[in-house]
Short mmCIF file of N, CA and C and ligand atoms in Angstrom, two decimals:
data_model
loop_
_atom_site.label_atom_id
_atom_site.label_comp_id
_atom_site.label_asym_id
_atom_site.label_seq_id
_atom_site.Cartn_x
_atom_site.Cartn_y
_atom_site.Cartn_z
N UNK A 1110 18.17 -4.31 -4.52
CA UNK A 1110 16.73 -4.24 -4.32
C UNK A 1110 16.38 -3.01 -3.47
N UNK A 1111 15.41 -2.47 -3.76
CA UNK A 1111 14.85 -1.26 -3.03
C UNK A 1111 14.68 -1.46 -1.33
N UNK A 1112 15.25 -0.76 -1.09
CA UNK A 1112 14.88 -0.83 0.89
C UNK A 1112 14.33 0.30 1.24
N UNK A 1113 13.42 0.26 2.04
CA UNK A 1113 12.54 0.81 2.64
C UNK A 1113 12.51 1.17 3.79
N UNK A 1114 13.39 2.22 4.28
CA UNK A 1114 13.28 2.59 5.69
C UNK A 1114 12.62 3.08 6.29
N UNK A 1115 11.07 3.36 6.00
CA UNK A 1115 9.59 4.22 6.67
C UNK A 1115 8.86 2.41 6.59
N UNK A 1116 9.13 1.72 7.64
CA UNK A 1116 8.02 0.65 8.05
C UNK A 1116 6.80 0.86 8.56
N UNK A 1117 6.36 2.24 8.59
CA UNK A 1117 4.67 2.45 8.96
C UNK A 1117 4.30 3.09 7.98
N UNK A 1118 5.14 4.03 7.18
CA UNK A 1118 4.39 4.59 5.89
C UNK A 1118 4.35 3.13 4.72
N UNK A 1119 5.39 2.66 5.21
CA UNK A 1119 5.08 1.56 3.73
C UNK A 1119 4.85 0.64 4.16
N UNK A 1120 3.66 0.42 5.14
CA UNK A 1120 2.81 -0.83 5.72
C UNK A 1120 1.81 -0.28 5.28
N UNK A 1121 1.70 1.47 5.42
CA UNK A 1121 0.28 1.94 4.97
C UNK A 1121 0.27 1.79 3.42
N UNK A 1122 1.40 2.19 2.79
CA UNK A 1122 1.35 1.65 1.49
C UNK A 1122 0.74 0.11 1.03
N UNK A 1123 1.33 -0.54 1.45
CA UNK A 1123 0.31 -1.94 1.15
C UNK A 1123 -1.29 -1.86 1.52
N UNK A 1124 -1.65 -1.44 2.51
CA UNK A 1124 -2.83 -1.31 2.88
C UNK A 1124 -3.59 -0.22 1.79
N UNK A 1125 -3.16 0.75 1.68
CA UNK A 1125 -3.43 1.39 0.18
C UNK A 1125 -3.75 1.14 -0.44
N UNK A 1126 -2.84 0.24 -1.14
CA UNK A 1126 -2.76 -0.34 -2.41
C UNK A 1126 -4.19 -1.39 -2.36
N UNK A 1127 -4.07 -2.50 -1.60
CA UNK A 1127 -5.09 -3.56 -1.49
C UNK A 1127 -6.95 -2.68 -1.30
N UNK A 1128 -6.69 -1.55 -0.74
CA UNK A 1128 -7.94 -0.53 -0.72
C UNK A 1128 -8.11 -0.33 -2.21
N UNK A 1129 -7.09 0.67 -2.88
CA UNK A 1129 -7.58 0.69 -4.12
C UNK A 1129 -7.87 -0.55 -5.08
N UNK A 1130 -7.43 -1.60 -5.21
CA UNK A 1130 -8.01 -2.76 -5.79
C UNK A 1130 -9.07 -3.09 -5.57
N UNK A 1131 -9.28 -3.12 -4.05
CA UNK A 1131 -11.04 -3.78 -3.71
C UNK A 1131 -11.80 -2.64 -4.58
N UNK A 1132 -11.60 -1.38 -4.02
CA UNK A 1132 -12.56 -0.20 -4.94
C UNK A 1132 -12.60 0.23 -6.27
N UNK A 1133 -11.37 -0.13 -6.88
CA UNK A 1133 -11.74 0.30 -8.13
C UNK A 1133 -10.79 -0.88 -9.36
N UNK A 1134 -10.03 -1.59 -8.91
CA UNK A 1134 -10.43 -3.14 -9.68
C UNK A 1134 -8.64 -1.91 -10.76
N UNK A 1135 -8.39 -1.31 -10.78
CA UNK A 1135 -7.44 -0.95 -11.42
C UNK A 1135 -5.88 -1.34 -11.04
N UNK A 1136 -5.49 -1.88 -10.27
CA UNK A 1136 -4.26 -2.95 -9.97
C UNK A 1136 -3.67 -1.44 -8.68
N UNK A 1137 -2.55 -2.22 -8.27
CA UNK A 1137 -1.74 -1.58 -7.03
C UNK A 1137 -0.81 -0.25 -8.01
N UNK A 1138 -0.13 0.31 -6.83
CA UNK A 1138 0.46 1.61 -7.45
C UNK A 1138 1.82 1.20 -8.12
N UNK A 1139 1.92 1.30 -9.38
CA UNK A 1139 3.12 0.75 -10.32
C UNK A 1139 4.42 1.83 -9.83
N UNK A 1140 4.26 2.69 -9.17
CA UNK A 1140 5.55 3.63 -8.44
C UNK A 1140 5.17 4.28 -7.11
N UNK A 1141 6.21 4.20 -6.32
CA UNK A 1141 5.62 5.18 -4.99
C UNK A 1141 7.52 5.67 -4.84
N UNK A 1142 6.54 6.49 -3.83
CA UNK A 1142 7.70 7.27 -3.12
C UNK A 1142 7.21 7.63 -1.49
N UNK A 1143 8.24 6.78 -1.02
CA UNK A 1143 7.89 7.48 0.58
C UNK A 1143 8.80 7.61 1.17
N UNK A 1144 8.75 8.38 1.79
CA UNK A 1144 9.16 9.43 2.91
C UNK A 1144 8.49 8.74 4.40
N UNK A 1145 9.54 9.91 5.14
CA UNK A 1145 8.89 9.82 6.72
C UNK A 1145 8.05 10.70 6.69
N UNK A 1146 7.53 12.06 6.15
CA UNK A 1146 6.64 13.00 6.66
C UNK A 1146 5.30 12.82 5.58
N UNK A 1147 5.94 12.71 4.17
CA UNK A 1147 4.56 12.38 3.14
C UNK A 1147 5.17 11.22 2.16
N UNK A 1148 3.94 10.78 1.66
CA UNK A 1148 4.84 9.75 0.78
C UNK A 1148 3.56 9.77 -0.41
N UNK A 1149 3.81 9.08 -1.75
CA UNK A 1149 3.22 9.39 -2.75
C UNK A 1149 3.16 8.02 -3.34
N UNK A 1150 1.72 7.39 -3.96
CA UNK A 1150 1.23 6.44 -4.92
C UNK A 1150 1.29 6.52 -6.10
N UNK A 1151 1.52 6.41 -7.19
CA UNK A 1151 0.75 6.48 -8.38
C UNK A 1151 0.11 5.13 -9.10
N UNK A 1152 -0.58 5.47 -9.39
CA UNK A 1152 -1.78 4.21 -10.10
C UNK A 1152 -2.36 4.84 -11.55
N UNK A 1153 -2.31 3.66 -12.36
CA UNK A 1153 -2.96 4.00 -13.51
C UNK A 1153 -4.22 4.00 -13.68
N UNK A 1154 -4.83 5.44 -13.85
CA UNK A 1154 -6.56 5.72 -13.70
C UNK A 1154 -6.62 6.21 -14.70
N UNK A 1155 -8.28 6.55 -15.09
CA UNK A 1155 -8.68 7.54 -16.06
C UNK A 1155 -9.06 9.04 -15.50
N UNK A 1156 -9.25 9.45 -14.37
CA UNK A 1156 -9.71 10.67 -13.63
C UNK A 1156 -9.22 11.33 -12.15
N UNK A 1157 -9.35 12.20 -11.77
CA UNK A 1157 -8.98 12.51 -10.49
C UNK A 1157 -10.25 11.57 -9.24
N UNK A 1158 -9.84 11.53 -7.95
CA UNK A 1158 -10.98 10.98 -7.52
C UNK A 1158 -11.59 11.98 -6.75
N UNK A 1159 -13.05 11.63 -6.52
CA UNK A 1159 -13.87 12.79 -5.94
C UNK A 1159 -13.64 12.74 -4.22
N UNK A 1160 -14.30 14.11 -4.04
CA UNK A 1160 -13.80 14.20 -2.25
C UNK A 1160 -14.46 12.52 -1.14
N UNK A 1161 -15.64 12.33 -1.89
CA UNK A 1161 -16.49 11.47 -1.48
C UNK A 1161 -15.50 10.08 -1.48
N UNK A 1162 -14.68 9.91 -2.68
CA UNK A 1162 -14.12 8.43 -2.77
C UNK A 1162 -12.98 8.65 -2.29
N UNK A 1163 -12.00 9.58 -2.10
CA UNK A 1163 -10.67 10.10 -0.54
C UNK A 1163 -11.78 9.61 0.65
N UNK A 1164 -12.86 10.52 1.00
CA UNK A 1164 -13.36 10.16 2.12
C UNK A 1164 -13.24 8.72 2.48
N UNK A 1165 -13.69 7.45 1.39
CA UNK A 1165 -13.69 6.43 1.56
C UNK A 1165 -12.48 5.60 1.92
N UNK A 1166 -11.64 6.11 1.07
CA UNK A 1166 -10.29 5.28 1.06
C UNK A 1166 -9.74 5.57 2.27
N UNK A 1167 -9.74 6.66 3.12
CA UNK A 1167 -9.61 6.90 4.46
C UNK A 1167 -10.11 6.13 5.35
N UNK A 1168 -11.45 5.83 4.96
CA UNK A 1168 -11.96 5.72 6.18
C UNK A 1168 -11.84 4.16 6.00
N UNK A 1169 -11.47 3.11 4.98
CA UNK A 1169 -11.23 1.89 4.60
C UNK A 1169 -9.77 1.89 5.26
N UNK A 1170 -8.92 2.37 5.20
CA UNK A 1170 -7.65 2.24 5.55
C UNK A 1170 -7.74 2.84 6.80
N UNK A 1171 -7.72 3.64 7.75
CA UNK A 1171 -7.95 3.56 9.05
C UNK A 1171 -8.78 1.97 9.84
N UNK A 1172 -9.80 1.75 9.08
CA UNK A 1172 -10.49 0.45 9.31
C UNK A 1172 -9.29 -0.36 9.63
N UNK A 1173 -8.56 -0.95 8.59
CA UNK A 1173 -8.08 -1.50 8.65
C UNK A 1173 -6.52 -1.05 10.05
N UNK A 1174 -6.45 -0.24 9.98
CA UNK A 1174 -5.79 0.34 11.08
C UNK A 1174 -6.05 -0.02 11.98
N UNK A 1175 -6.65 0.16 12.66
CA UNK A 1175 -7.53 0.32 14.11
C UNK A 1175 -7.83 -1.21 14.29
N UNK A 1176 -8.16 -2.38 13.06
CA UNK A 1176 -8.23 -3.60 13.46
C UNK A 1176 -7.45 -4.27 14.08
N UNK A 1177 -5.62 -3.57 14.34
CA UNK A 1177 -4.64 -4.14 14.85
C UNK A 1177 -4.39 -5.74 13.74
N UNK A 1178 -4.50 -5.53 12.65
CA UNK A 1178 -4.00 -6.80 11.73
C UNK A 1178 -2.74 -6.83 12.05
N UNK A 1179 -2.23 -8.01 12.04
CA UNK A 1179 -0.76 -8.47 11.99
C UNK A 1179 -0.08 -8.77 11.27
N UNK A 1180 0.75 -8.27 10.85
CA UNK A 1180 1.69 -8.08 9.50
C UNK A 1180 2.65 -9.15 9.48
N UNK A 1181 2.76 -10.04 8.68
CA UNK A 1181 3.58 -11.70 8.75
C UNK A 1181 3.85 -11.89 7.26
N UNK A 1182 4.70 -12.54 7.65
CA UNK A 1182 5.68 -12.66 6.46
C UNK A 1182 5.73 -14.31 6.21
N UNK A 1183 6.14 -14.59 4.47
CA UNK A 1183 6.04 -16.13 4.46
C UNK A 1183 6.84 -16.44 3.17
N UNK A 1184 7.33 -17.61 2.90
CA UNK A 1184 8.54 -17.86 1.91
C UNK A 1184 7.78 -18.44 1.33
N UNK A 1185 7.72 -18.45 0.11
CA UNK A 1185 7.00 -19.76 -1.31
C UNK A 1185 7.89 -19.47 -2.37
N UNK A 1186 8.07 -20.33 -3.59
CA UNK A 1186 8.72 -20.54 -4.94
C UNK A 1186 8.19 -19.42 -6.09
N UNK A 1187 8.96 -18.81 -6.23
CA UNK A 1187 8.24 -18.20 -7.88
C UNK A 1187 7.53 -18.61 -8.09
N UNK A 1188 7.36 -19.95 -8.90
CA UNK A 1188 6.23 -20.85 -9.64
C UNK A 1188 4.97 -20.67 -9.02
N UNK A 1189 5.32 -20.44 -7.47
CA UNK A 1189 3.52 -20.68 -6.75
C UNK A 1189 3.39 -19.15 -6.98
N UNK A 1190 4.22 -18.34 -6.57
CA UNK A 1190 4.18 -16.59 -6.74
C UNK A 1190 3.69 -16.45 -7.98
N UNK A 1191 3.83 -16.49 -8.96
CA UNK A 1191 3.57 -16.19 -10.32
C UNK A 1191 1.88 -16.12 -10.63
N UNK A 1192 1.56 -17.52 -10.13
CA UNK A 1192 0.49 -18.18 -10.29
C UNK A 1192 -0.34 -16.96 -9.39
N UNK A 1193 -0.10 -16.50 -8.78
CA UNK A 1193 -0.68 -15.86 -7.55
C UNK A 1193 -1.11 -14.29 -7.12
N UNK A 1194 0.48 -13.78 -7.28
CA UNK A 1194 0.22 -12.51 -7.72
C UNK A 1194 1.16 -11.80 -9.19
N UNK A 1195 0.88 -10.48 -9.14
CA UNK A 1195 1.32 -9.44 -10.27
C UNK A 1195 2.87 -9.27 -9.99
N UNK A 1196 3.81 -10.09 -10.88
CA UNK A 1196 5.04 -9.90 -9.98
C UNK A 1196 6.07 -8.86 -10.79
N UNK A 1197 5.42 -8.29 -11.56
CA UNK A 1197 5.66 -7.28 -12.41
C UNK A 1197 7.07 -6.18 -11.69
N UNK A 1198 6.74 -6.07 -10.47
CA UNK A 1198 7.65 -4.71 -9.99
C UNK A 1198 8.73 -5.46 -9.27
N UNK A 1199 8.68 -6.87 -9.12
CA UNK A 1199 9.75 -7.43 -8.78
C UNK A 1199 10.94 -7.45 -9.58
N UNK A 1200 12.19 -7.31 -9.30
CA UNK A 1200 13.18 -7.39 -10.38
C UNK A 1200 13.94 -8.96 -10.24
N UNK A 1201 14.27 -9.47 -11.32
CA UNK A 1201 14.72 -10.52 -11.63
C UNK A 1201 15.28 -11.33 -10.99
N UNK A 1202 16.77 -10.35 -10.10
CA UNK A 1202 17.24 -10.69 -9.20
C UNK A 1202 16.64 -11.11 -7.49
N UNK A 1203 15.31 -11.30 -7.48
CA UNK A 1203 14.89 -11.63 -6.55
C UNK A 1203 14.40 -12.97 -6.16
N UNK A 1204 15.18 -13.95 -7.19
CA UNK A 1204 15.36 -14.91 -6.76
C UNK A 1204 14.17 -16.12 -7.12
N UNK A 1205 14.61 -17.39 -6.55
CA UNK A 1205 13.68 -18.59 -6.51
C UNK A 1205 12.61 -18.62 -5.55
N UNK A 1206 12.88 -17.75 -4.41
CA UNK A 1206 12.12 -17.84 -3.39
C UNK A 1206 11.29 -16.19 -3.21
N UNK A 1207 10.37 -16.15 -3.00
CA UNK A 1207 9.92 -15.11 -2.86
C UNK A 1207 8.94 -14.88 -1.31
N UNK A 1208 9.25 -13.79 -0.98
CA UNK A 1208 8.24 -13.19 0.69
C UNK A 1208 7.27 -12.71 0.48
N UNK A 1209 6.18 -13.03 0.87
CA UNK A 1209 5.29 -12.82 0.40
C UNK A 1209 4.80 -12.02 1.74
N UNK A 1210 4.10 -10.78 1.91
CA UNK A 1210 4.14 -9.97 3.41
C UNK A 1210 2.49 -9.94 3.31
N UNK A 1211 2.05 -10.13 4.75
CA UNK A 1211 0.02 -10.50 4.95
C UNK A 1211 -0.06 -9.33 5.79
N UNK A 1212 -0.63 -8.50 5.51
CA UNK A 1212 -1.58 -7.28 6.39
C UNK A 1212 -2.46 -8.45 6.62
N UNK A 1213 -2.73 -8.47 7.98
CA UNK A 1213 -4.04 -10.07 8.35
C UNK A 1213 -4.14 -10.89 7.02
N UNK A 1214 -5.87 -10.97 7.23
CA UNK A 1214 -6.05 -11.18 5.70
C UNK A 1214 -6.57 -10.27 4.79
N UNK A 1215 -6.54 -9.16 4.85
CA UNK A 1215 -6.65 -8.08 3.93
C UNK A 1215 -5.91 -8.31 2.64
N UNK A 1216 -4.50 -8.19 2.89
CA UNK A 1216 -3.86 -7.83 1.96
C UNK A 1216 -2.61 -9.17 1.62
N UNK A 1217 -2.07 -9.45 0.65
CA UNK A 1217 -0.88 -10.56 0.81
C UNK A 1217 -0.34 -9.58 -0.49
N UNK A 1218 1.54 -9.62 -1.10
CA UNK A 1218 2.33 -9.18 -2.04
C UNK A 1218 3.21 -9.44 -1.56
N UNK A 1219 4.22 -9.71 -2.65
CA UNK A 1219 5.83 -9.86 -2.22
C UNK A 1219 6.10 -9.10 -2.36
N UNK A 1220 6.95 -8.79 -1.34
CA UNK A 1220 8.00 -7.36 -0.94
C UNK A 1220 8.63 -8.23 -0.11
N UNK A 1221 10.19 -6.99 -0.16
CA UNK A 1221 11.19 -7.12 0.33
C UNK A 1221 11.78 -6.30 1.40
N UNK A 1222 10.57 -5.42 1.31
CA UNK A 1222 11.12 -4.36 2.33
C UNK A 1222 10.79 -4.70 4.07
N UNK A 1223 10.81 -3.02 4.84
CA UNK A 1223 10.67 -3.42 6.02
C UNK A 1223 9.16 -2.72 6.41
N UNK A 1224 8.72 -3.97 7.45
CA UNK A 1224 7.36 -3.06 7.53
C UNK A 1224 6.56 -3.46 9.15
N UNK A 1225 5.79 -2.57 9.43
CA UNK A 1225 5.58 -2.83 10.70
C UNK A 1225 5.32 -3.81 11.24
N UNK A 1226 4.86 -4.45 12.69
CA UNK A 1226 4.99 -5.79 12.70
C UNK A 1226 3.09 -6.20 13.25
N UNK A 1227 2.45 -4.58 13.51
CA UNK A 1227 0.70 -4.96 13.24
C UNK A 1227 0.54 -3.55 12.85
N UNK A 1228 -1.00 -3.43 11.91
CA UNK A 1228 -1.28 -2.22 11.73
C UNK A 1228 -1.21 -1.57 11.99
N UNK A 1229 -1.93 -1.93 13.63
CA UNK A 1229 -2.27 -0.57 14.80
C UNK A 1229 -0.75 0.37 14.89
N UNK A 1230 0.44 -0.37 14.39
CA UNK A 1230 1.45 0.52 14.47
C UNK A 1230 1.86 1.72 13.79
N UNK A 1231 1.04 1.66 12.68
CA UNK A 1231 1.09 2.59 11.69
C UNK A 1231 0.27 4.26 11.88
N UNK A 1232 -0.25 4.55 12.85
CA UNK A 1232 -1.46 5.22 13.14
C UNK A 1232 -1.90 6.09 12.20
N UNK A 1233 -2.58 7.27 12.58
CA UNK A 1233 -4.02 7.52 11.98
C UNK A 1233 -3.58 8.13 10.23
N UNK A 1234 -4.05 7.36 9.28
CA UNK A 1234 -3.63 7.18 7.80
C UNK A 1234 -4.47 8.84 7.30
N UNK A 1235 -3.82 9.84 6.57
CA UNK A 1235 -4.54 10.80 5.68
C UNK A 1235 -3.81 11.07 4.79
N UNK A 1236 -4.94 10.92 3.51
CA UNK A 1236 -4.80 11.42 2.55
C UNK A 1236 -4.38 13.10 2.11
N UNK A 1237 -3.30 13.80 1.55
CA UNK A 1237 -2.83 14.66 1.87
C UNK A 1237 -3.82 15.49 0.20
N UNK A 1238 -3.42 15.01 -0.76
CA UNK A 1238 -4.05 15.55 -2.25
C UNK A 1238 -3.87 14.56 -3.03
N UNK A 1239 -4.92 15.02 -3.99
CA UNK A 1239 -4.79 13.55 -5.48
C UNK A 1239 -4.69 14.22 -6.73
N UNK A 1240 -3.95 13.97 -7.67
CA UNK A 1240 -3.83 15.02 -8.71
C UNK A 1240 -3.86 13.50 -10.37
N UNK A 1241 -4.28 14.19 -10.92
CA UNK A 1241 -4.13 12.91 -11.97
C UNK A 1241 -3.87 13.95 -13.20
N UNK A 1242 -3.24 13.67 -13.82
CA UNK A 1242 -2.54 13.72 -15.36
C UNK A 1242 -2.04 12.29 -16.36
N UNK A 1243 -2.08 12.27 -17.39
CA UNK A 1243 -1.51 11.97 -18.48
C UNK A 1243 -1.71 10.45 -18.49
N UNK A 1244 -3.00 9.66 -17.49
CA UNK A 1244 -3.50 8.63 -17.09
C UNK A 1244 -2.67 8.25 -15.71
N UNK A 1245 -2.27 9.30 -14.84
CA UNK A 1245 -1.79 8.83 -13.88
C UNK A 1245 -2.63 9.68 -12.68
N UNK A 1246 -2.83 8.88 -11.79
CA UNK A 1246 -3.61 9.37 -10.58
C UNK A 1246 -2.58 9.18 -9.31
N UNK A 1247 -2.11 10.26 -8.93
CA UNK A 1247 -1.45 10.51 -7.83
C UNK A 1247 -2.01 10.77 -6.70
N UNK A 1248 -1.67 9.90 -5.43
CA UNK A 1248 -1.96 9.74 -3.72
C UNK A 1248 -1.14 10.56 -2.83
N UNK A 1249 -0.98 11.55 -2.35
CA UNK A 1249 -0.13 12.06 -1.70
C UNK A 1249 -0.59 11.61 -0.44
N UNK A 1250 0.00 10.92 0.28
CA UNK A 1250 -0.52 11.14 1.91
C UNK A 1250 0.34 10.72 3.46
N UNK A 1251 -0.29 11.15 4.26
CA UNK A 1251 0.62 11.23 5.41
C UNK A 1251 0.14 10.00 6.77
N UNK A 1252 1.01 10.21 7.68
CA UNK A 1252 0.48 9.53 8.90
C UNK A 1252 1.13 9.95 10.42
N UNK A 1253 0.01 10.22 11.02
CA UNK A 1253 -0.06 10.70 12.04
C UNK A 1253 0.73 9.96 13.38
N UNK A 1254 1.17 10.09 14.43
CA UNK A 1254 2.12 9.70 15.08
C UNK A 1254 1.09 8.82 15.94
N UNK A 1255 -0.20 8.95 16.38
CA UNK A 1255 -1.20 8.13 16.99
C UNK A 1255 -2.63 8.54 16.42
N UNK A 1256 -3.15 7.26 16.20
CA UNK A 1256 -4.51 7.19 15.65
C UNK A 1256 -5.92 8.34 16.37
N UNK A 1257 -5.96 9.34 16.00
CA UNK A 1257 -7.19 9.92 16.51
C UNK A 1257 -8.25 8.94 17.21
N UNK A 1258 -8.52 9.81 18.46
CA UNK A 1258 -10.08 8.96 18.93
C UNK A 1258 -10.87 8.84 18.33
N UNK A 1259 -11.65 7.85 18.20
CA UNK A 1259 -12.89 7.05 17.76
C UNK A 1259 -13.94 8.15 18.24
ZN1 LIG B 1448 6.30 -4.08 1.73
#
């Protein structure tokens, strides 16, 4: 199974992901790649997004930053998982039991990886560039070592 050794870039990844769903209803990023310095989304779109809707997704995901949510973890059965969420990127081998990881209540998905243990740990979230081709809309973005002042 995939392990994840950037627990603040890929806490921001979940938080991401659950941003782009509320906003545009097109599901979580079916591939990423992260890194410690940048890390990358892809999601299936029809267009690039405008400066105005980056502006947003920033400023939605810092939100959620700065709320200090607490990141918790919880065991349930496939059967209830299934019912529940998209378990599509899970691979087979992951068993009867599945973890299901809560940004507060923002966000809930099973993963397996490692991830911070509250938002506020993740600090200040930016979007680096967005490039879309061939129905794929790419997130490049970074995170800052402490959250800029308010
Ligand atoms: Zn995760």
């Amino acid at each position: 199974m995939k392990e994840y050794t950037e627990p603040r870039m890929h806490t921001a990844e979940h938080i991401l992901n659950q941003t782009m769903v509320r906003m545009f209803n097109r599901g979580r990023s079916f591939s990423s790649h992260i890194e410690k310095k940048k890390s990358k989304c892809d999601y299936r779109f029809d267009r690039d997004l405008t400066a105005e809707e980056v502006a947003e997704i920033e400023q939605r995901v810092n939100g959620i930053i700065r709320a200090d949510l607490p990141v918790r973890e919880e065991f349930i059965s496939r059967q209830e998982g299934e019912r529940a969420y998209d378990l599509g990127r899970l691979p087979d081998s992951a068993g009867e039991t599945l973890r299901i990881v809560r940004v507060g209540d923002y966000d809930a998905c099973p993963c397996s990886g490692s991830h911070a243990s509250s938002s506020a740990e993740i600090g200040e979230f930016k979007i680096v560039s967005t490039g879309f081709e061939n129905g794929v809309l790419r997130i490049r973005f970074k995170i800052a070592d402490r959250p800029e002042s308010p």
